[in-house]
């Protein structure tokens, strides 16, 4: 299931997601993710995967990575960026979203916690560069100030 925050979709958004999960048996698990547009994935606070949109938004792709996980509780966090505007190097879809799964453990659904990144500041639309896209700034630690809410399920 594709998910996003409950905020109205708009160009140049960044969202944060998290999911707590339990592993009963230590071992190697396959993580898969797809995002519209870019993502960074973290497990227990350690970044382990980055990726970007497909060159053709109508042809969804995903990225896959094997992780060794010890038995016990874990926290998966995602930072996703939605371009939402056309420029020379990007042709995004009209809907932001993230899909992921950890093989045999979970898939993205409405149980995830999600929030628009409160430290992310969009530039006005007229400040976008037609070649590189929108301009932005990030206010660092303020991203942790707002409590996350349940993710919105997208069809």
XYZ file of C-alpha atoms in Angstrom:
155
model
C 0.000 0.000 0.000
C 1.277 3.454 -0.875
C 1.224 5.905 2.062
C 1.804 9.621 2.685
C 1.009 12.186 5.368
C -2.521 13.480 5.917
C -1.481 16.882 4.530
C -2.836 17.939 1.156
C -0.396 16.986 -1.614
C 1.650 19.918 -2.856
C 4.825 20.240 -4.890
C 8.132 20.066 -3.084
C 7.117 18.221 0.097
C 9.280 16.231 2.475
C 7.713 13.687 4.839
C 9.015 11.539 7.681
C 7.740 8.014 8.411
C 8.442 5.449 11.101
C 7.435 1.915 11.975
C 8.347 -0.190 15.009
C 8.575 -3.905 14.349
C 9.724 -7.088 16.023
C 12.007 -9.769 14.642
C 11.532 -13.172 16.255
C 14.581 -14.839 14.715
C 17.911 -13.184 13.853
C 18.697 -13.379 10.171
C 18.829 -11.718 6.799
C 15.674 -9.925 5.619
C 14.994 -8.264 2.268
C 13.791 -4.644 2.377
C 12.110 -3.137 -0.697
C 11.051 0.472 -1.209
C 9.618 2.725 -3.882
C 9.011 6.452 -3.505
C 7.707 9.358 -5.502
C 10.360 11.077 -5.675
C 13.412 10.447 -3.402
C 13.939 8.562 -0.120
C 16.431 7.736 2.598
C 15.850 4.698 4.849
C 17.160 4.184 8.395
C 17.011 1.150 10.666
C 17.630 1.748 14.364
C 19.028 5.202 13.561
C 21.520 4.058 10.921
C 21.036 5.135 7.315
C 21.239 2.113 5.043
C 19.626 3.038 1.725
C 18.986 6.042 -0.532
C 17.224 6.191 -3.846
C 15.309 8.308 -6.288
C 12.337 8.301 -8.619
C 12.060 6.327 -11.779
C 12.914 8.237 -14.929
C 9.410 7.332 -16.100
C 6.811 7.931 -13.333
C 4.239 5.704 -15.011
C 6.694 2.780 -14.676
C 7.135 2.287 -10.936
C 10.410 0.791 -9.773
C 11.699 -0.266 -6.380
C 15.041 -0.592 -4.661
C 15.998 -3.704 -2.716
C 18.543 -4.276 0.059
C 19.306 -7.226 2.326
C 19.660 -6.431 6.029
C 20.848 -8.632 8.856
C 18.593 -8.041 11.859
C 19.030 -9.380 15.378
C 16.002 -10.785 17.162
C 14.127 -8.085 19.079
C 12.502 -4.680 18.564
C 13.575 -2.396 15.712
C 12.633 1.019 14.360
C 12.481 1.724 10.630
C 12.408 5.398 9.627
C 12.019 6.915 6.174
C 12.566 10.431 4.901
C 10.788 10.911 1.585
C 10.793 13.858 -0.781
C 8.073 14.534 -3.360
C 9.083 16.832 -6.232
C 5.549 17.322 -7.553
C 6.609 19.760 -10.265
C 8.099 19.291 -13.694
C 11.576 20.518 -14.471
C 14.321 19.482 -16.845
C 15.495 16.394 -14.952
C 12.219 15.218 -13.382
C 8.758 14.254 -14.589
C 6.897 13.386 -11.376
C 3.510 11.790 -10.931
C 0.640 13.850 -9.543
C 0.489 11.994 -6.212
C 3.171 11.732 -3.506
C 3.721 8.365 -1.874
C 5.982 5.727 -0.395
C 5.646 1.943 -0.532
C 7.906 -0.500 1.267
C 8.068 -3.957 2.755
C 10.400 -5.998 4.880
C 10.023 -9.495 3.521
C 8.077 -11.773 5.895
C 7.740 -8.970 8.494
C 5.604 -6.046 7.297
C 4.426 -3.816 4.455
C 3.616 -0.107 4.436
C 0.040 0.516 5.592
C -2.035 2.882 7.715
C -0.295 1.767 10.933
C 2.836 3.766 10.082
C 3.457 7.106 11.806
C 3.899 9.991 9.352
C 4.396 13.740 9.455
C 5.321 16.511 7.041
C 8.904 17.406 7.951
C 8.470 20.547 10.106
C 12.074 21.607 9.488
C 11.646 21.597 5.695
C 10.997 24.982 4.114
C 9.831 25.242 0.532
C 10.888 28.138 -1.627
C 8.136 30.093 -3.400
C 7.226 28.493 -6.759
C 8.783 31.364 -8.680
C 12.140 30.569 -7.023
C 12.377 27.214 -8.802
C 15.195 26.713 -11.268
C 13.896 25.130 -14.511
C 17.005 22.960 -14.726
C 17.546 21.874 -11.123
C 14.094 22.228 -9.545
C 12.883 23.901 -6.371
C 15.060 25.565 -3.779
C 14.780 24.611 -0.113
C 16.253 24.980 3.337
C 16.243 22.674 6.323
C 16.172 23.772 9.959
C 17.866 20.657 11.391
C 16.867 19.488 14.896
C 13.431 21.127 14.726
C 12.310 18.076 12.715
C 11.804 16.156 15.963
C 9.637 18.787 17.664
C 6.224 17.701 16.309
C 4.762 14.292 17.162
C 4.051 12.108 14.120
C 0.499 11.064 13.189
C -0.850 7.975 11.468
C 0.009 7.712 7.783
C -2.692 8.144 5.176
C -3.315 5.099 3.015
C -3.304 5.888 -0.700
C -4.923 3.777 -3.372
